[in-house]
Short mmCIF file of N, CA, C and O in Angstrom, two decimals:
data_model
loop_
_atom_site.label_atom_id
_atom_site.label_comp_id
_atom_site.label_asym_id
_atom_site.label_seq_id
_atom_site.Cartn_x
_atom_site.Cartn_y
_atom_site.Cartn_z
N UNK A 253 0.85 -1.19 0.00
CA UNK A 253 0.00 0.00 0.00
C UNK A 253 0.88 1.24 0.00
O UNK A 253 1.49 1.48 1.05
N UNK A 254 1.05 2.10 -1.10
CA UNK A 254 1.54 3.40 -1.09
C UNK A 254 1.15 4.45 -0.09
O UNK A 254 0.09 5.06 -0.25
N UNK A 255 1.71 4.61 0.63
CA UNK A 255 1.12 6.17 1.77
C UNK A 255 2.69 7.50 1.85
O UNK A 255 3.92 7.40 1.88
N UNK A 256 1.76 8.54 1.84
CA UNK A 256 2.75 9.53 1.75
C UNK A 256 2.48 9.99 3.39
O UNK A 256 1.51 9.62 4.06
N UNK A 257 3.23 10.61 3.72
CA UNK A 257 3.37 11.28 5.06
C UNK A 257 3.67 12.48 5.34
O UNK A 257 4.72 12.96 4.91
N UNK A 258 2.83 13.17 6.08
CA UNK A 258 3.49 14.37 5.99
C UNK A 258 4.11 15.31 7.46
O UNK A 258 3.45 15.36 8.49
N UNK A 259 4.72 15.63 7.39
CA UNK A 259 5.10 16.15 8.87
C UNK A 259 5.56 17.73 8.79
O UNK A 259 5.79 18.34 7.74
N UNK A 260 5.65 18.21 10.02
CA UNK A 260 6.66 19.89 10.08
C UNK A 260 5.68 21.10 10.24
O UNK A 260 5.96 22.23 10.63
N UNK A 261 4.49 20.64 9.87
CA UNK A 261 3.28 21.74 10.60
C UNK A 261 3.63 22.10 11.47
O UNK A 261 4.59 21.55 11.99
N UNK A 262 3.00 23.26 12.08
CA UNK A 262 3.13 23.67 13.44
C UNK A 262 2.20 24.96 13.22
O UNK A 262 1.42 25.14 12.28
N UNK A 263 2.49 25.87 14.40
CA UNK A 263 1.39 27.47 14.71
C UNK A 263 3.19 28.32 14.51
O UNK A 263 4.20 27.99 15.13
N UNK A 264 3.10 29.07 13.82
CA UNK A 264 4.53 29.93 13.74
C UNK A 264 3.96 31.68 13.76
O UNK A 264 2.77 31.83 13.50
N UNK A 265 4.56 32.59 13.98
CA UNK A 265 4.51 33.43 13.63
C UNK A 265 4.87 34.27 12.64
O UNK A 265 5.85 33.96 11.96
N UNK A 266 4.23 35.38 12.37
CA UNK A 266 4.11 36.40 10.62
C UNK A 266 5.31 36.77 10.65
O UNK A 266 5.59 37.61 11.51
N UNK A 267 6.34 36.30 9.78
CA UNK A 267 7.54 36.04 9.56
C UNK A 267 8.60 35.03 9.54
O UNK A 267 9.76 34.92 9.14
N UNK A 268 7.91 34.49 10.00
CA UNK A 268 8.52 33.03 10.60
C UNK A 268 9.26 32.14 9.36
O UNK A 268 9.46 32.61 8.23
N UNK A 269 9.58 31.01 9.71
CA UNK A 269 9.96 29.84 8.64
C UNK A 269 9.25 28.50 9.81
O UNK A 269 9.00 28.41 11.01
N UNK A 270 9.12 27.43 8.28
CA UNK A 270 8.96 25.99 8.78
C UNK A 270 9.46 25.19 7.80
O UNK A 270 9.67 25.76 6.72
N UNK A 271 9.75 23.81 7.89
CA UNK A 271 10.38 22.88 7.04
C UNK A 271 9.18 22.19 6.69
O UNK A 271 8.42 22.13 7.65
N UNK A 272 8.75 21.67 5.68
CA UNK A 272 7.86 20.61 6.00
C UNK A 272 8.32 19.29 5.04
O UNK A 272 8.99 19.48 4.03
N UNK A 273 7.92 18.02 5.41
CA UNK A 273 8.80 16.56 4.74
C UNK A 273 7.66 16.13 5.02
O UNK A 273 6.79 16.09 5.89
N UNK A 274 8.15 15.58 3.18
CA UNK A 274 7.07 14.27 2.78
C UNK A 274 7.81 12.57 3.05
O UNK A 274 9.00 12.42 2.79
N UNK A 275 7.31 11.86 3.38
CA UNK A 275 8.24 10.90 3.41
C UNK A 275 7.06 9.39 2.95
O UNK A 275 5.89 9.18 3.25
N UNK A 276 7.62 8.96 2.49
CA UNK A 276 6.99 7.79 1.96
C UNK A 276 6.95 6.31 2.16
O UNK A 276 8.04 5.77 1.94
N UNK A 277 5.65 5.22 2.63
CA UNK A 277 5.90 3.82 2.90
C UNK A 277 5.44 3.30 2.22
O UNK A 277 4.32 3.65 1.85
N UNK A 278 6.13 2.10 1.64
CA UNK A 278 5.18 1.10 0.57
C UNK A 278 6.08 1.22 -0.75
O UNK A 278 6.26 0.22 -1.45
N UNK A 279 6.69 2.50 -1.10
CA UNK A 279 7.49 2.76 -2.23
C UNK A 279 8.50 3.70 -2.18
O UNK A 279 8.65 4.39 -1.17
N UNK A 280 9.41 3.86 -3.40
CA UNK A 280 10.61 4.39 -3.04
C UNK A 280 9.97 6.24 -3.84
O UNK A 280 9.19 6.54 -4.75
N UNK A 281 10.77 6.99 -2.91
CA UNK A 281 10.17 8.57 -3.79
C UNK A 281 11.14 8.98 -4.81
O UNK A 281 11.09 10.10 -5.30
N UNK A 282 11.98 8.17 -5.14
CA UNK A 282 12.84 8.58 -6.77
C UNK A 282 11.97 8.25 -7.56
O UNK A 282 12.25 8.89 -8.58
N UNK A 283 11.01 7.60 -7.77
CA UNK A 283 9.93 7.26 -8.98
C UNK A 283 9.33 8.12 -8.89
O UNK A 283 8.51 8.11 -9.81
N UNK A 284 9.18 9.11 -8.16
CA UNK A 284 8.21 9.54 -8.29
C UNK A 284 8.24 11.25 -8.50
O UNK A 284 9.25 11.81 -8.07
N UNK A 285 7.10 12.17 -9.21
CA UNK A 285 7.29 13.13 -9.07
C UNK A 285 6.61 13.74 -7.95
O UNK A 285 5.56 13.12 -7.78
N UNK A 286 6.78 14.92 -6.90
CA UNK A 286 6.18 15.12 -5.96
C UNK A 286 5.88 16.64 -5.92
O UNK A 286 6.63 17.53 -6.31
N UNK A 287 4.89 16.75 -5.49
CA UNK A 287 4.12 18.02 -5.17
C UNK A 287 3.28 18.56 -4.05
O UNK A 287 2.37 17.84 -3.65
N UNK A 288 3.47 19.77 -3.45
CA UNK A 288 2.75 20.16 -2.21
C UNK A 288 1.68 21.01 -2.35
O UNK A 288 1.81 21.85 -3.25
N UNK A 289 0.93 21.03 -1.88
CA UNK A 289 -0.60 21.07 -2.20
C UNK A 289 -0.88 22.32 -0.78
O UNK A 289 -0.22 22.03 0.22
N UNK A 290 -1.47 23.18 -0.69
CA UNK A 290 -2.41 23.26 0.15
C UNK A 290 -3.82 23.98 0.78
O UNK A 290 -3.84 25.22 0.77
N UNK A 291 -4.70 23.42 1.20
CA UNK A 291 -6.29 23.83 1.33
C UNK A 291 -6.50 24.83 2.53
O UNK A 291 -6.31 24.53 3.71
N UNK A 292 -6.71 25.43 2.31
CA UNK A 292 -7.18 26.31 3.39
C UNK A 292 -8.61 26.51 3.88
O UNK A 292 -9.39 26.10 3.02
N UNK A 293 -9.39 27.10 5.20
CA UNK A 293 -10.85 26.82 5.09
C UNK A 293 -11.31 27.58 4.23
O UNK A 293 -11.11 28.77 4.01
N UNK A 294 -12.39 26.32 3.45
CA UNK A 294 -13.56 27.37 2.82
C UNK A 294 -12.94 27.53 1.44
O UNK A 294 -13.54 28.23 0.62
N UNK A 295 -11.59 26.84 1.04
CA UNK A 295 -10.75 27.17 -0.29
C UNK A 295 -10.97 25.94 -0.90
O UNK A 295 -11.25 24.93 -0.26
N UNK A 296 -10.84 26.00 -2.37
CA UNK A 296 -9.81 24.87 -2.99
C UNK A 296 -8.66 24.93 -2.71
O UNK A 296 -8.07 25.93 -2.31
N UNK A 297 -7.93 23.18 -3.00
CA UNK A 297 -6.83 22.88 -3.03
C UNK A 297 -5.92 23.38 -3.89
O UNK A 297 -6.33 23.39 -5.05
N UNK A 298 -4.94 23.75 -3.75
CA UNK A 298 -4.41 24.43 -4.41
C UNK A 298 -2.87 24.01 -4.47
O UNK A 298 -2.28 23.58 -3.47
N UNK A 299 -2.32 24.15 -5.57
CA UNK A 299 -0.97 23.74 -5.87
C UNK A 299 0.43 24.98 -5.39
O UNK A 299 0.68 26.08 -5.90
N UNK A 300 1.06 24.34 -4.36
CA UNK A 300 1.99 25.45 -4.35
C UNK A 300 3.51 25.00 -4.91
O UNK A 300 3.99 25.97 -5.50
N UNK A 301 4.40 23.90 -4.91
CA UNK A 301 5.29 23.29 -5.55
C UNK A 301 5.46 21.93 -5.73
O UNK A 301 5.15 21.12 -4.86
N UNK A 302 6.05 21.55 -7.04
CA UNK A 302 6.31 20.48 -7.26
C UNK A 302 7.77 20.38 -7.99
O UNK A 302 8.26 21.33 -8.61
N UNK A 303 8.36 19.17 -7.85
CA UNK A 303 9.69 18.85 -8.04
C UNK A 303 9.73 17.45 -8.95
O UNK A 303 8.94 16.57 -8.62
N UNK A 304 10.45 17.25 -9.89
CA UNK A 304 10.58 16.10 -10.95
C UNK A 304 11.13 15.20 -9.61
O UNK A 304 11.66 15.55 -8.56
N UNK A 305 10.71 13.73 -10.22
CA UNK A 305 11.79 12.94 -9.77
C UNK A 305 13.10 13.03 -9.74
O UNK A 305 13.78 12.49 -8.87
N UNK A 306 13.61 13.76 -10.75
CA UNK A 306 15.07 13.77 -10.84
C UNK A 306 15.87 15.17 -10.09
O UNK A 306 17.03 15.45 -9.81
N UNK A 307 14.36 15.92 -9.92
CA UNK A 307 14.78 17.06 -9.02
C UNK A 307 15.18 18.12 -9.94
O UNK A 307 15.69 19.18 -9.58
N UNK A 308 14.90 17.75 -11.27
CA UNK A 308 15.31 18.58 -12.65
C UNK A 308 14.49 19.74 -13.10
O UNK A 308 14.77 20.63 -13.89
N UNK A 309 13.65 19.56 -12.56
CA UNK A 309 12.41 20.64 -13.06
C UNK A 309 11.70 20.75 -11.49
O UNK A 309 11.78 19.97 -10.54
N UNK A 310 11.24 21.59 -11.57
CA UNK A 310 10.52 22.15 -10.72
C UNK A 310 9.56 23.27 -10.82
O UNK A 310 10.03 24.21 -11.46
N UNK A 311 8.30 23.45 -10.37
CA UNK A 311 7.38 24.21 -10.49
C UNK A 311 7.03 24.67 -9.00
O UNK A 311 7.17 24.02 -7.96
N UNK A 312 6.36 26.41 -9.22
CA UNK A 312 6.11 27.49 -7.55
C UNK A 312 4.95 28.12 -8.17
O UNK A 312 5.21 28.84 -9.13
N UNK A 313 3.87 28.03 -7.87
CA UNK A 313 3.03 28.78 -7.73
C UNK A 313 3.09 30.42 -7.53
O UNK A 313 3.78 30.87 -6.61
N UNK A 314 2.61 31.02 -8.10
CA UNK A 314 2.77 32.49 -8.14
C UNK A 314 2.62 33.13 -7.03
O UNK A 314 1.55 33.06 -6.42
N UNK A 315 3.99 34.07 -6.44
CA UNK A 315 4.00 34.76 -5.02
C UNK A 315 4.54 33.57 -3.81
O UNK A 315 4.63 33.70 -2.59
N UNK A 316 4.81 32.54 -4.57
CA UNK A 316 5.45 31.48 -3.22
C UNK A 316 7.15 31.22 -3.45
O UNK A 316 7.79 30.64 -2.57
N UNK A 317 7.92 31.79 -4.96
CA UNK A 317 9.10 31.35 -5.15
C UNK A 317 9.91 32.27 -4.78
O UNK A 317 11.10 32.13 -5.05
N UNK A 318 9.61 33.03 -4.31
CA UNK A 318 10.80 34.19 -3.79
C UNK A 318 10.67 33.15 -2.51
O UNK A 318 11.52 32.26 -2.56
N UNK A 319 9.76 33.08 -1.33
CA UNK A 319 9.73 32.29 0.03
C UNK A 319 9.78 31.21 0.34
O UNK A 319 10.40 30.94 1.37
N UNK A 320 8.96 29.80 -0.68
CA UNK A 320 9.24 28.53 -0.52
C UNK A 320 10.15 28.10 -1.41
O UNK A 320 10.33 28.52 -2.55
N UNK A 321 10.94 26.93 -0.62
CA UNK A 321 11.84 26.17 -1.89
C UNK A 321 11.46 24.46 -1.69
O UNK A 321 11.02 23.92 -0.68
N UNK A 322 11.72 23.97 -2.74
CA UNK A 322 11.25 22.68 -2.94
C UNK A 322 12.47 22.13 -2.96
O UNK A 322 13.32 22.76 -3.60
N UNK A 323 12.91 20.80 -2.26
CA UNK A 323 14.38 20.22 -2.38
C UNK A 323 13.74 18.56 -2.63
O UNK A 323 12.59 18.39 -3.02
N UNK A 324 14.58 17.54 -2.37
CA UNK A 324 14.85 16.16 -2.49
C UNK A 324 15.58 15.49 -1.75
O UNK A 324 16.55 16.10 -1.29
N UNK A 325 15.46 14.41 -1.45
CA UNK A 325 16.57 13.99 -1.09
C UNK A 325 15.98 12.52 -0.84
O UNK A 325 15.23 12.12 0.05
N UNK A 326 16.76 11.66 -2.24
CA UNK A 326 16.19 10.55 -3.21
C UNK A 326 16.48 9.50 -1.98
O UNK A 326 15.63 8.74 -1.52
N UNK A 327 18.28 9.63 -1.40
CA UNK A 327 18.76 8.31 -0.54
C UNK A 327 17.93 8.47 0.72
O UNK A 327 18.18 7.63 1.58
N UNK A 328 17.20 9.18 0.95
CA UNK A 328 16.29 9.94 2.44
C UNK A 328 15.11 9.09 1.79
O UNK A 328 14.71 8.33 2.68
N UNK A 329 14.68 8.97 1.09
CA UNK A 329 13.29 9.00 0.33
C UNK A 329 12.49 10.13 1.42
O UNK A 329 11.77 9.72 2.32
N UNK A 330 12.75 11.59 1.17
CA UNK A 330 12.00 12.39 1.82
C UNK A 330 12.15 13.58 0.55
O UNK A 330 13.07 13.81 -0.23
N UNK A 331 11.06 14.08 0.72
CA UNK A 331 11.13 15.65 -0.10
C UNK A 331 10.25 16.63 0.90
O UNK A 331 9.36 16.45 1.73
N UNK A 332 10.88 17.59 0.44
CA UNK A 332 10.83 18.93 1.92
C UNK A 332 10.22 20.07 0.94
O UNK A 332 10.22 20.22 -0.28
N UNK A 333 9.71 20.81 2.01
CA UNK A 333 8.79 21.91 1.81
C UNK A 333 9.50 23.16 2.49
O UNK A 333 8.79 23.60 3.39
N UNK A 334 10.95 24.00 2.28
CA UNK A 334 11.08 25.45 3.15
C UNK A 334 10.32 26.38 3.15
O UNK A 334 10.58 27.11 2.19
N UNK A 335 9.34 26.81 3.86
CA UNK A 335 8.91 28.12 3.91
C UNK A 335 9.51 29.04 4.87
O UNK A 335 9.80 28.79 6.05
N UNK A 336 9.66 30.14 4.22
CA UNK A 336 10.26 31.09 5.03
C UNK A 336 9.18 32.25 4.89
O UNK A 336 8.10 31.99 4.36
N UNK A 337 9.53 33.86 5.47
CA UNK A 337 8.43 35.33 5.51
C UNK A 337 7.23 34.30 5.45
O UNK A 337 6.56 34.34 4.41
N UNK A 338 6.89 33.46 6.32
CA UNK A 338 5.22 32.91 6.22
C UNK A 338 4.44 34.58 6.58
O UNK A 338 4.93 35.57 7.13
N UNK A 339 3.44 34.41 6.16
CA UNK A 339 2.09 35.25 6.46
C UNK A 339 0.89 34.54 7.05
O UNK A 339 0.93 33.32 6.93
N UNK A 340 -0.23 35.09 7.72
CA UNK A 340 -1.13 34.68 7.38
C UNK A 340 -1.97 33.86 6.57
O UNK A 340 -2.38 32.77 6.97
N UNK A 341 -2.30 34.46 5.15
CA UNK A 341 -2.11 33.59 4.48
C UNK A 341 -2.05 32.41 4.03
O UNK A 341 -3.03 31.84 3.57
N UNK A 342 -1.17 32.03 4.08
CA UNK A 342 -0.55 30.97 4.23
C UNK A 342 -0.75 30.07 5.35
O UNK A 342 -0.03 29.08 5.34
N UNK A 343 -1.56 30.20 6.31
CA UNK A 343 -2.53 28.78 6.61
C UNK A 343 -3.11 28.06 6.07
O UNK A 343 -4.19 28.26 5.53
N UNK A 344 -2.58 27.18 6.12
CA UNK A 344 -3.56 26.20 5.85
C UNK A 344 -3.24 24.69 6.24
O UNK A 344 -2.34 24.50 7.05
N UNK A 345 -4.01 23.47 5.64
CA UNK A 345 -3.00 22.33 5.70
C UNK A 345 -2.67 21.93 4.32
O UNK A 345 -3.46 21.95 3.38
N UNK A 346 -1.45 21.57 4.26
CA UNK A 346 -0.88 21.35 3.57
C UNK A 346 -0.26 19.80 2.77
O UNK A 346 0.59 19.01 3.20
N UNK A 347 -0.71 19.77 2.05
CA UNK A 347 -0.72 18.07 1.68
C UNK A 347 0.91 17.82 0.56
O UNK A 347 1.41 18.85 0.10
N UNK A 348 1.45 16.76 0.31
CA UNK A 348 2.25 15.81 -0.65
C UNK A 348 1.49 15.03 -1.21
O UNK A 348 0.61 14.36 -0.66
N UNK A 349 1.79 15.05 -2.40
CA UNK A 349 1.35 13.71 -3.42
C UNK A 349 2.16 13.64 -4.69
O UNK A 349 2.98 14.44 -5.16
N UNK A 350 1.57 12.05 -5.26
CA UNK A 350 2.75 11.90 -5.97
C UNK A 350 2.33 11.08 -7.01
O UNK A 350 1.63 10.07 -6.89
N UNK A 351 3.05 11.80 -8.64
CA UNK A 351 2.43 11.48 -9.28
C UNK A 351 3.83 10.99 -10.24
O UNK A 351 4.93 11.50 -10.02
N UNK A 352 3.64 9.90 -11.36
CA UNK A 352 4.61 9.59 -12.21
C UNK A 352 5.57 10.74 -13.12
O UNK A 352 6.75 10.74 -13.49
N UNK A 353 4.36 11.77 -13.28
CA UNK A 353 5.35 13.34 -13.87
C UNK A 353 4.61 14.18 -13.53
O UNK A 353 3.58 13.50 -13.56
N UNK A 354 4.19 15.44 -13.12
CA UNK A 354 3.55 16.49 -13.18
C UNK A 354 3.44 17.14 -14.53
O UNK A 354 4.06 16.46 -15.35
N UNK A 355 3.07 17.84 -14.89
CA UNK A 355 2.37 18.87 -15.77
C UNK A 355 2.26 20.41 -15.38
O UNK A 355 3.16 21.19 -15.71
N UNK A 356 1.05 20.87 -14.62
CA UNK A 356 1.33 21.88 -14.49
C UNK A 356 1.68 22.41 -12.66
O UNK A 356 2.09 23.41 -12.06
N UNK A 357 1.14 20.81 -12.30
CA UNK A 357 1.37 20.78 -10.63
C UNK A 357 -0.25 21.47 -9.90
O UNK A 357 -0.53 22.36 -9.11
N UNK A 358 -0.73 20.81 -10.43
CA UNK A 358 -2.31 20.75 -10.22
C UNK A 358 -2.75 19.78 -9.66
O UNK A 358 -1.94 18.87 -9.47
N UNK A 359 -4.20 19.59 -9.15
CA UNK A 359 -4.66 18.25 -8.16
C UNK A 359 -4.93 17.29 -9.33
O UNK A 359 -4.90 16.09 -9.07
N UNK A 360 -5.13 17.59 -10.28
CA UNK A 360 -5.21 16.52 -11.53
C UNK A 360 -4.16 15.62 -11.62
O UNK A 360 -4.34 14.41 -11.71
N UNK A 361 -2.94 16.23 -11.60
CA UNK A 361 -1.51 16.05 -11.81
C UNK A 361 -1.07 14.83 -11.17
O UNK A 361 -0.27 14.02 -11.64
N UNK A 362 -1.72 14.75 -9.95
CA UNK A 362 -1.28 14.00 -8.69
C UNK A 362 -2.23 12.63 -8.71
O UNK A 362 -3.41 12.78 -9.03
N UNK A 363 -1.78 11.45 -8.41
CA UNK A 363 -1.92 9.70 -7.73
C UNK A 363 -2.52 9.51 -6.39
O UNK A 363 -3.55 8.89 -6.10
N UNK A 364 -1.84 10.03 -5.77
CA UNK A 364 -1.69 9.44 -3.98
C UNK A 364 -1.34 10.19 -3.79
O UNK A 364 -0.38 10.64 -4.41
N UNK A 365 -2.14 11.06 -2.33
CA UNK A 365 -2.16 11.43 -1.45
C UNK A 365 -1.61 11.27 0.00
O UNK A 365 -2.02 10.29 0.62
N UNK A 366 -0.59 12.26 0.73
CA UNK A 366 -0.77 11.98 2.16
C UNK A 366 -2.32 13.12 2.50
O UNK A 366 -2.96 13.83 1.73
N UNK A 367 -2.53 12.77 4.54
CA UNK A 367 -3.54 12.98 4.74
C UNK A 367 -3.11 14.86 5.37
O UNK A 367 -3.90 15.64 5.89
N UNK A 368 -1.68 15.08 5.06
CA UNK A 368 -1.82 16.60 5.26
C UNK A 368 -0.93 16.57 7.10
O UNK A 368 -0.84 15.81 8.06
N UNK A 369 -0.39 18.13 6.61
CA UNK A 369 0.04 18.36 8.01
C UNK A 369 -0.51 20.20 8.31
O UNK A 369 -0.01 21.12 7.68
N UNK A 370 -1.23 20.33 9.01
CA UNK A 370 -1.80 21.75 9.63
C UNK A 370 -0.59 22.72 9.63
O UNK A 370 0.36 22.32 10.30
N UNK A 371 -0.48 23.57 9.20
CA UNK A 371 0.16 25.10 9.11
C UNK A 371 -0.97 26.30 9.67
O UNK A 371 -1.98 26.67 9.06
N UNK A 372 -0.46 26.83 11.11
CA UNK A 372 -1.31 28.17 11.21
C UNK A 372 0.01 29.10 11.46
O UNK A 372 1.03 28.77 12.07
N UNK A 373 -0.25 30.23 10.87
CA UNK A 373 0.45 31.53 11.24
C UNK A 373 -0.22 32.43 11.77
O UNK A 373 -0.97 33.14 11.10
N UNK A 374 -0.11 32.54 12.78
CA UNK A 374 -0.55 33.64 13.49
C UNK A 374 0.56 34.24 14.79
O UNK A 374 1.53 33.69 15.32
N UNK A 375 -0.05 35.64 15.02
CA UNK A 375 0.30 35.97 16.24
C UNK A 375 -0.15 35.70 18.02
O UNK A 375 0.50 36.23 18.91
#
């Protein structure tokens, strides 16, 4: 059974940084391409980065690539989420999934799902 995992949520404050890692059981995450997702209340899901398997390409959602960076790390089988200047905003929870290639890094895009890790920023 494929399951993604997600961890590194937390409550931070307006400015802040958090890490967040996807990590994966059942399969290895070099097959795979991966992308971070996230819903906020009352929103659609929404695509904020995704990274090739090979870590070759990569896609940021508009207003997130100056602050988040998307990394890898194939012998880890983990892929990470940096956010840094969080806002408001930028609550939400935040999901990984993983798909054989991405496209434009959309919920279409994506296979399997983890079940999300909570991000609040506040003061």
């Amino acid at each position: 059974q494929l399951q993604l995992v997600e961890s590194g949520g937390d409550l931070v404050q307006p400015g802040g940084s958090l890490r967040l890692s996807c990590t994966a059981s059942g399969f290895t995450l070099d097959l795979y391409a991966i992308g971070w997702f996230r819903q906020a209340p009352g929103k659609e899901r929404e695509g904020v980065s995704c990274i090739s398997s090979s870590a070759g390409r990569t896609y940021y959602a508009d207003s997130m690539e100056d602050r988040f960076t998307i990394s890898r790390d194939n012998a880890k089988n983990v892929v990470y989420l940096q956010m840094s200047s969080l806002e408001p905003g930028d609550t939400a929870v935040y999901y990984c999934a993983a798909a054989q290639d991405f496209n434009l890094c959309v919920f279409s895009d994506m296979d399997y799902w983890g079940k999300g890790t909570p991000v609040t920023v506040s003061s």
